[in-house]
Amino acid sequence: MFIPFFVATGIGQLTATIVYSYVGGMLTGGAKLMMMGIMTLFAISVLAHLLKQIYNEKKVKFKVILISRGLF
C-alpha cells in the first residue's frame, strides 16, 4: 500500500521540481524580485503560524499545571 503512494509522490515532486526550475530560470528583473518577495512572505507566514502553535501549546500546558495544583 505504501509503495504506490511513495512512487506517485516521487513522480509528482520530480515533475514539479523540473517545472519550477525551468520557470525560475526564465525569471529576470522585476518578476524575479516579485517571486522572491512572495516566497519570503510565505515563509514568514508559515514561521509565524508555527510559532503561534508552539506558544499556544505551551500556554495550555502551563494552565493545566496551574489547575492541577489548584492555583488557577
Tab-separated table of C-alpha atoms in Angstrom, residues 17-53:
chain	number	residue	atom	x	y	z
A	17	THR	CA	10.837	20.418	-9.446
A	18	ILE	CA	11.604	20.357	-13.155
A	19	VAL	CA	8.855	22.874	-13.984
A	20	TYR	CA	9.794	25.229	-11.113
A	21	SER	CA	13.471	25.091	-12.074
A	22	TYR	CA	12.700	25.832	-15.724
A	23	VAL	CA	10.293	28.675	-14.959
A	24	GLY	CA	12.556	30.058	-12.226
A	25	GLY	CA	15.475	30.158	-14.626
A	26	MET	CA	13.455	32.268	-17.052
A	27	LEU	CA	12.553	34.926	-14.489
A	28	THR	CA	14.516	38.162	-14.692
A	29	GLY	CA	14.397	41.630	-13.155
A	30	GLY	CA	11.120	42.652	-11.554
A	31	ALA	CA	9.451	39.260	-11.966
A	32	LYS	CA	12.298	37.559	-10.114
A	33	LEU	CA	12.175	40.153	-7.342
A	34	MET	CA	8.398	39.791	-7.022
A	35	MET	CA	8.674	35.992	-6.856
A	36	MET	CA	11.335	36.216	-4.149
A	37	GLY	CA	9.113	38.634	-2.225
A	38	ILE	CA	6.133	36.297	-2.426
A	39	MET	CA	8.226	33.312	-1.354
A	40	THR	CA	9.677	35.292	1.561
A	41	LEU	CA	6.207	36.404	2.647
A	42	PHE	CA	5.005	32.794	2.503
A	43	ALA	CA	7.970	31.588	4.566
A	44	ILE	CA	7.421	34.291	7.197
A	45	SER	CA	3.708	33.434	7.356
A	46	VAL	CA	4.446	29.746	7.901
A	47	LEU	CA	7.008	30.586	10.589
A	48	ALA	CA	4.554	32.889	12.377
A	49	HIS	CA	1.867	30.197	12.295
A	50	LEU	CA	4.239	27.575	13.722
A	51	LEU	CA	5.436	29.912	16.474
A	52	LYS	CA	1.829	30.703	17.390
A	53	GLN	CA	1.013	26.994	17.638
